[in-house]
Short mmCIF file of C-alpha atoms and ligand atoms in Angstrom, two decimals:
data_model
loop_
_atom_site.label_atom_id
_atom_site.label_comp_id
_atom_site.label_asym_id
_atom_site.label_seq_id
_atom_site.Cartn_x
_atom_site.Cartn_y
_atom_site.Cartn_z
CA MET X 242 28.98 102.33 69.64
CA LYS X 243 29.00 105.99 70.38
CA VAL X 244 27.37 105.52 73.75
CA THR X 245 29.86 102.86 74.91
CA SER X 246 32.89 104.60 73.47
CA ARG X 247 32.25 107.91 75.22
CA PRO X 248 32.69 106.79 78.83
CA PHE X 249 35.65 104.62 77.77
CA GLY X 250 37.24 107.64 76.12
CA ILE X 251 36.68 109.87 79.12
CA LEU X 252 38.12 107.25 81.43
CA ASN X 253 41.18 106.92 79.21
CA LEU X 254 41.60 110.66 79.15
CA LEU X 255 41.29 110.81 82.92
CA ILE X 256 43.96 108.15 83.36
CA ILE X 257 46.26 109.99 80.98
CA ILE X 258 45.72 113.27 82.85
CA ILE X 259 46.36 111.61 86.22
CA LEU X 260 49.52 109.88 84.98
CA ALA X 261 50.77 113.04 83.31
CA SER X 262 50.17 115.12 86.39
CA CYS X 263 51.93 112.49 88.51
CA SER X 264 55.03 112.32 86.40
CA SER X 265 55.40 116.08 86.04
CA GLU X 266 54.49 116.78 89.66
CA GLU X 267 57.52 117.84 91.67
CA PHE X 268 57.96 116.77 95.26
CA ASN X 269 56.76 119.77 97.23
CA PRO X 270 57.70 118.77 100.73
CA ARG X 271 57.41 120.20 104.16
CA SER X 272 60.83 120.15 105.82
CA ASP X 273 61.97 120.54 109.38
CA ASN X 274 65.39 120.33 111.01
CA ARG X 275 67.12 119.83 114.36
CA LEU X 276 70.67 120.06 115.57
CA LEU X 277 71.31 116.45 116.53
CA LEU X 278 74.21 114.00 116.20
CA GLY X 279 76.51 117.04 116.19
CA THR X 280 75.11 118.17 112.85
CA VAL X 281 71.99 119.47 111.10
CA CYS X 282 69.37 116.78 110.55
CA VAL X 283 66.73 117.64 107.96
CA LEU X 284 63.60 115.65 107.28
CA SER X 285 61.45 116.30 104.21
CA LEU X 286 57.99 114.78 103.95
CA ASP X 287 55.09 115.13 101.60
CA ARG X 288 52.71 117.89 102.76
CA SER X 289 49.93 115.34 103.13
CA GLU X 290 51.82 113.59 105.95
CA PRO X 291 50.84 114.40 109.55
CA VAL X 292 53.17 116.95 111.15
CA GLU X 293 53.56 114.79 114.29
CA LEU X 294 55.84 112.52 112.24
CA PHE X 295 58.58 115.15 112.41
CA GLU X 296 58.66 115.21 116.19
CA LYS X 297 58.57 111.42 116.40
CA ALA X 298 61.38 111.04 113.87
CA PHE X 299 63.57 113.62 115.62
CA GLU X 300 62.90 111.84 118.92
CA ILE X 301 64.23 108.61 117.37
CA ILE X 302 67.41 110.44 116.33
CA ALA X 303 67.79 112.03 119.78
CA GLY X 304 67.24 108.64 121.43
CA GLU X 305 70.02 107.01 119.40
CA GLU X 306 72.26 109.98 120.14
CA ARG X 307 71.69 109.46 123.88
CA LEU X 308 73.00 105.90 123.43
CA MET X 309 75.98 106.47 121.17
CA SER X 310 77.27 109.99 121.71
CA LEU X 311 80.68 110.50 123.28
CA GLN X 312 79.61 113.94 124.44
CA ILE X 313 76.80 112.56 126.61
CA GLU X 314 78.26 111.36 129.91
CA ASP X 315 75.87 108.51 130.59
CA SER X 316 75.56 107.25 127.02
CA ASP X 317 76.19 103.54 126.43
CA LEU X 318 79.40 104.45 124.72
CA SER X 319 80.67 106.65 127.54
CA GLU X 320 79.98 103.82 130.00
CA VAL X 321 81.88 101.33 127.83
CA ASN X 322 84.80 103.76 127.54
CA ARG X 323 84.88 104.47 131.28
CA ALA X 324 85.04 100.74 132.05
CA ALA X 325 87.95 100.14 129.62
CA GLY X 326 90.55 97.76 131.04
CA GLU X 327 88.32 97.01 134.02
CA SER X 328 84.97 95.46 133.25
CA TYR X 329 82.22 94.73 130.80
CA ALA X 330 79.54 97.43 130.47
CA LYS X 331 75.94 96.71 129.53
CA VAL X 332 74.67 98.35 126.35
CA SER X 333 71.34 98.58 124.55
CA PRO X 334 70.60 96.27 121.61
CA ASP X 335 71.00 99.23 119.23
CA THR X 336 74.48 100.12 120.49
CA MET X 337 75.47 96.48 120.34
CA GLU X 338 74.27 96.19 116.76
CA VAL X 339 76.31 99.20 115.66
CA LEU X 340 79.40 98.02 117.57
CA GLN X 341 79.14 94.61 115.95
CA ALA X 342 78.81 96.17 112.51
CA ALA X 343 81.73 98.50 113.25
CA LYS X 344 83.90 95.51 114.19
CA ALA X 345 82.83 93.69 111.04
CA TYR X 346 83.78 96.68 108.88
CA ALA X 347 87.06 97.03 110.74
CA SER X 348 87.86 93.43 109.91
CA MET X 349 86.62 93.75 106.31
CA SER X 350 88.75 96.85 105.72
CA GLY X 351 91.82 95.27 107.34
CA GLY X 352 91.70 97.85 110.12
CA ALA X 353 91.40 100.97 107.92
CA PHE X 354 88.06 101.58 109.58
CA ASP X 355 88.56 101.23 113.31
CA PRO X 356 85.96 102.25 115.92
CA THR X 357 88.67 102.30 118.62
CA ILE X 358 90.21 105.35 116.94
CA ALA X 359 88.60 107.53 119.66
CA PRO X 360 91.76 108.35 121.68
CA LEU X 361 93.40 109.65 118.48
CA VAL X 362 90.26 111.54 117.50
CA GLY X 363 90.25 113.11 120.97
CA LEU X 364 93.93 114.02 120.79
CA TRP X 365 93.53 115.72 117.42
CA GLY X 366 90.38 117.55 118.54
CA ILE X 367 89.24 118.09 114.95
CA VAL X 368 85.70 116.88 115.56
CA THR X 369 85.15 119.24 118.51
CA GLY X 370 86.39 122.16 116.41
CA ASN X 371 88.92 123.15 119.09
CA ALA X 372 92.05 122.13 117.21
CA VAL X 373 94.43 124.84 116.00
CA SER X 374 97.65 122.87 115.53
CA PRO X 375 98.73 119.22 115.25
CA PRO X 376 99.47 117.38 118.51
CA ASP X 377 102.98 116.44 119.62
CA PRO X 378 104.25 113.47 117.48
CA ALA X 379 105.33 111.57 120.61
CA GLU X 380 101.81 111.84 121.99
CA ILE X 381 100.33 110.67 118.68
CA GLU X 382 102.64 107.67 118.78
CA ALA X 383 101.65 106.82 122.36
CA VAL X 384 97.91 107.18 121.75
CA ARG X 385 98.02 105.36 118.41
CA LYS X 386 98.75 102.11 120.27
CA LEU X 387 95.31 102.28 121.90
CA THR X 388 93.64 101.72 118.53
CA ASP X 389 92.85 98.06 117.89
CA TYR X 390 89.36 96.87 117.12
CA ARG X 391 90.28 93.28 118.00
CA LYS X 392 90.37 94.39 121.62
CA VAL X 393 86.64 95.16 121.63
CA LEU X 394 85.00 92.13 123.17
CA ILE X 395 81.26 91.77 122.78
CA ASN X 396 79.20 89.41 124.90
CA GLU X 397 76.08 88.91 122.80
CA GLU X 398 74.24 86.96 125.45
CA ASP X 399 74.11 89.62 128.09
CA HIS X 400 74.58 92.63 125.77
CA SER X 401 77.82 93.81 127.27
CA VAL X 402 81.04 95.17 125.87
CA PHE X 403 84.62 95.20 127.17
CA LEU X 404 87.58 97.19 125.91
CA THR X 405 90.55 95.16 127.07
CA ASP X 406 93.07 97.98 127.65
CA LYS X 407 92.89 100.96 129.95
CA GLY X 408 92.68 104.19 127.97
CA MET X 409 90.95 102.52 125.00
CA LYS X 410 87.81 104.22 123.71
CA VAL X 411 85.29 103.62 120.97
CA ASP X 412 83.94 106.27 118.61
CA LEU X 413 81.05 105.44 116.28
CA GLY X 414 81.27 108.75 114.38
CA GLY X 415 82.09 106.93 111.16
CA ILE X 416 79.04 104.66 111.16
CA ALA X 417 76.32 105.75 113.62
CA LYS X 418 74.70 108.44 111.43
CA GLY X 419 74.12 105.75 108.83
CA TYR X 420 72.49 103.49 111.40
CA VAL X 421 70.25 106.30 112.62
CA GLY X 422 69.24 107.12 109.02
CA ASP X 423 68.12 103.52 108.56
CA LYS X 424 66.18 103.69 111.83
CA VAL X 425 64.30 106.83 110.75
CA LYS X 426 63.50 105.24 107.40
CA GLU X 427 62.18 102.12 109.16
CA PHE X 428 59.97 104.30 111.35
CA LEU X 429 58.57 106.28 108.41
CA LEU X 430 57.84 103.06 106.51
CA SER X 431 56.01 101.67 109.54
CA GLU X 432 53.88 104.83 109.49
CA GLY X 433 52.95 104.18 105.86
CA VAL X 434 55.06 107.02 104.44
CA GLU X 435 55.80 106.44 100.76
CA ARG X 436 58.37 109.10 100.04
CA ALA X 437 60.76 111.14 102.13
CA ILE X 438 64.26 112.50 102.27
CA ILE X 439 66.29 112.08 105.45
CA ASN X 440 69.44 114.19 105.51
CA LEU X 441 71.64 113.65 108.55
CA GLY X 442 74.46 116.12 108.02
CA GLY X 443 74.93 115.11 104.40
CA ASN X 444 74.22 111.39 104.89
CA ILE X 445 71.22 111.09 102.60
CA VAL X 446 68.56 108.41 102.85
CA VAL X 447 65.71 108.49 100.36
CA LEU X 448 62.48 106.64 100.82
CA GLY X 449 60.62 105.61 97.66
CA SER X 450 60.85 107.85 94.63
CA LYS X 451 59.65 111.27 93.55
CA PRO X 452 56.00 111.38 92.43
CA GLY X 453 55.41 109.31 89.30
CA GLY X 454 58.27 106.91 90.07
CA VAL X 455 60.92 109.50 89.13
CA PRO X 456 64.26 108.84 90.90
CA TRP X 457 65.55 111.33 93.44
CA LYS X 458 68.60 113.27 92.34
CA ILE X 459 71.23 113.67 95.03
CA GLY X 460 74.08 116.11 94.57
CA ILE X 461 77.67 114.99 95.14
CA GLN X 462 79.44 117.83 96.93
CA ASN X 463 82.35 119.53 95.16
CA PRO X 464 85.12 118.93 97.75
CA PHE X 465 86.84 122.19 96.74
CA ASP X 466 83.83 124.50 96.68
CA ASN X 467 81.20 125.89 99.03
CA ARG X 468 78.57 123.65 100.54
CA GLY X 469 75.78 122.90 98.10
CA ARG X 470 78.03 123.14 95.01
CA HIS X 471 77.82 119.79 93.28
CA ILE X 472 80.08 118.09 90.79
CA GLY X 473 77.31 115.76 89.66
CA LEU X 474 74.11 113.98 90.53
CA VAL X 475 73.24 110.50 91.66
CA SER X 476 69.79 109.22 90.64
CA VAL X 477 68.35 106.74 93.10
CA VAL X 478 65.14 105.20 94.40
CA ASP X 479 64.87 103.80 97.95
CA SER X 480 68.55 104.12 98.62
CA THR X 481 71.24 106.03 100.46
CA VAL X 482 74.27 108.10 99.51
CA VAL X 483 76.96 108.82 102.08
CA THR X 484 80.14 110.81 101.53
CA SER X 485 83.40 111.01 103.47
CA GLY X 486 85.71 113.85 102.52
CA ILE X 487 88.56 116.19 103.39
CA TYR X 488 86.18 119.14 103.40
CA GLU X 489 83.84 118.05 106.16
CA ARG X 490 85.74 118.95 109.32
CA PHE X 491 89.27 120.26 109.34
CA PHE X 492 91.68 122.94 110.47
CA GLU X 493 94.61 124.52 108.68
CA TYR X 494 98.05 124.98 110.20
CA GLU X 495 101.03 126.49 108.40
CA GLY X 496 99.29 126.12 105.05
CA LYS X 497 98.43 122.45 105.51
CA ARG X 498 94.98 120.99 105.97
CA TYR X 499 94.33 118.49 108.75
CA HIS X 500 90.95 116.77 108.35
CA HIS X 501 88.89 114.47 110.54
CA ILE X 502 89.45 111.02 109.03
CA LEU X 503 92.47 109.47 110.68
CA ASP X 504 94.83 106.79 109.47
CA PRO X 505 94.96 104.18 112.25
CA TRP X 506 98.48 103.15 111.21
CA THR X 507 100.12 106.60 111.18
CA GLY X 508 97.88 108.37 113.67
CA TYR X 509 97.64 111.35 111.29
CA PRO X 510 94.80 112.48 109.01
CA VAL X 511 94.69 110.21 105.96
CA GLU X 512 96.90 111.46 103.18
CA ASN X 513 96.28 109.86 99.82
CA GLU X 514 95.00 110.86 96.37
CA LEU X 515 91.41 111.25 97.58
CA ALA X 516 89.38 114.36 98.26
CA SER X 517 86.15 112.42 98.86
CA VAL X 518 84.37 109.11 98.43
CA SER X 519 80.62 108.66 98.12
CA VAL X 520 78.98 105.29 98.56
CA ILE X 521 75.56 104.29 97.23
CA ALA X 522 73.94 101.35 99.00
CA GLU X 523 70.64 100.08 100.28
CA LYS X 524 71.49 100.51 103.97
CA SER X 525 72.89 103.75 105.22
CA MET X 526 74.94 102.08 107.94
CA ASP X 527 76.79 100.12 105.25
CA ALA X 528 77.27 103.21 103.11
CA ASP X 529 78.55 105.20 106.10
CA ALA X 530 81.07 102.60 107.28
CA LEU X 531 82.15 101.94 103.71
CA SER X 532 82.68 105.58 102.76
CA THR X 533 85.01 106.04 105.73
CA SER X 534 86.73 102.71 105.03
CA LEU X 535 87.29 103.47 101.34
CA PHE X 536 88.54 106.93 102.14
CA VAL X 537 91.23 105.50 104.44
CA LEU X 538 92.13 102.70 102.01
CA GLY X 539 92.56 104.97 98.96
CA ILE X 540 91.47 104.08 95.42
CA ASP X 541 93.57 100.95 94.78
CA GLU X 542 92.58 99.09 97.91
CA GLY X 543 89.19 100.80 98.21
CA MET X 544 88.17 99.71 94.72
CA LYS X 545 89.05 96.10 95.54
CA LEU X 546 86.86 96.23 98.63
CA ILE X 547 83.83 97.89 97.02
CA GLU X 548 83.90 95.48 94.07
CA GLU X 549 83.67 92.57 96.51
CA ILE X 550 80.51 93.96 98.09
CA GLU X 551 77.28 93.28 96.31
CA GLY X 552 74.77 96.12 96.14
CA ALA X 553 77.21 98.92 96.93
CA GLU X 554 78.90 101.34 94.52
CA ALA X 555 81.44 104.10 95.01
CA ILE X 556 82.32 107.44 93.48
CA PHE X 557 85.92 108.40 94.26
CA VAL X 558 86.93 112.05 93.73
CA THR X 559 90.66 112.77 93.66
CA LYS X 560 92.56 115.92 94.63
CA GLU X 561 93.34 116.25 90.88
CA LYS X 562 89.60 116.61 90.17
CA GLU X 563 89.30 113.17 88.64
CA VAL X 564 86.26 111.01 89.25
CA VAL X 565 86.73 107.24 89.45
CA LEU X 566 83.65 105.03 89.45
CA SER X 567 83.20 101.49 90.71
CA SER X 568 81.86 99.11 88.05
CA GLY X 569 78.16 99.83 88.63
CA ALA X 570 78.31 103.47 89.75
CA GLY X 571 77.89 104.76 86.20
CA ASN X 572 74.29 103.55 86.33
CA TYR X 573 73.56 106.21 88.95
CA PHE X 574 76.10 109.01 88.56
CA GLU X 575 76.01 111.85 86.07
CA LEU X 576 78.91 114.33 86.00
CA LYS X 577 77.77 117.96 85.75
CA ASP X 578 80.93 119.99 86.36
CA SER X 579 83.37 120.24 83.44
CA ASP X 580 86.26 121.04 85.82
CA PHE X 581 86.13 117.35 86.73
CA SER X 582 86.61 114.34 84.47
CA ILE X 583 85.70 110.71 84.79
CA ILE X 584 88.74 108.51 84.36
CA SER X 585 89.34 104.78 84.60
CA TRP X 586 91.75 103.97 87.37
CA ARG X 587 95.05 102.40 86.22
P1 LIG G 158 82.80 109.89 108.28
O1 LIG G 158 82.50 111.35 108.22
O2 LIG G 158 81.62 109.00 108.29
O3 LIG G 158 83.81 109.46 107.27
O4 LIG G 158 83.43 109.59 109.70
C1 LIG G 158 84.45 110.35 110.23
C2 LIG G 158 84.37 110.25 111.72
O5 LIG G 158 84.66 108.90 112.12
C3 LIG G 158 85.41 111.11 112.41
O6 LIG G 158 84.87 112.34 112.76
C4 LIG G 158 85.78 110.27 113.63
O7 LIG G 158 84.83 110.45 114.66
C5 LIG G 158 85.65 108.86 113.12
N1 LIG G 158 86.87 108.35 112.45
C6 LIG G 158 87.98 109.02 112.04
N2 LIG G 158 88.87 108.19 111.48
C7 LIG G 158 88.30 106.95 111.52
C8 LIG G 158 88.73 105.64 111.10
N3 LIG G 158 89.90 105.44 110.52
N4 LIG G 158 87.89 104.60 111.34
C9 LIG G 158 86.69 104.78 111.95
N5 LIG G 158 86.23 105.98 112.36
C10 LIG G 158 87.01 107.05 112.14
MG1 LIG G 159 81.31 107.10 107.54
#
């Protein structure tokens, strides 16, 4: 008895020690960052992972940027925009996939999300950081007419895209970071990586869980406070959290804030009750397109849309510091800041 029980006991003890050390072990990553996609991209990997993974992952991000950036003259997107009103332009499969998704989200959101918002985005200049005052209303009115996602024609067979009207332009700024996050995750998974955090300018993608199966905790930015100040935490495993908000890019003119998410119908920055919307989903491209869509739609319409979509939840934060959760978001979100309160919407 004694002889057989001793090894069994030691084995048990060993298992308990291993499990205990796993569950209490914090993720102690190695992180690296690059300025890509017009923002800071941070990748955090377990220290046991080979360092070459960083370079490879950043090269994937840079490669997608070369396809979809408006700032790069020979990107797919720049070619499509240059050929507007004239001819189809060939694009890579990746660009086509994002354009197709962008059109689908435009249709799903009734045009609140519209990838042909580029001429308005350019006119406002908020994204480039050059804007100091609002544009002339007559110009806004003229340029607004160039926004219509139904005029993006995609020929799937030969991977080409045509914008039907001269002056039209596409901008994938509301969706592409999500797509790239998914691409990096795919790459890391193919390399056998079990856990990682991909942060593309605040678009967070988490791979796996923390050691011991513990969910990652992702902070939801306080829209009224400095970067890194959170109103609460979202606990997730193998998921993504993407936020759209009034605090991300903006300028102030005569005491009024003009931010970077534009209302396709008015041509002005969206003005509703929202300060931010965060979306939790499996795919970051969905979360990215949805967070922008919901932000433009506002809570009433936004809630209807998010409730129709399976596997996606939203956290709406109002300018009155109220937090409104979609029906399943309470399973993930924990409010930490007593200045804010969770309310049920109407
Ligand atoms: P996000 O930060 O993901 O909400 O995306 C905002 C970015 O998407 C802006 O910087 C613009 O490039 C672009 N954008 C602005 N308004 C819209 C809109 N209504 N629909 C689609 N994209 C937009
Ligand atoms: Mg977005």
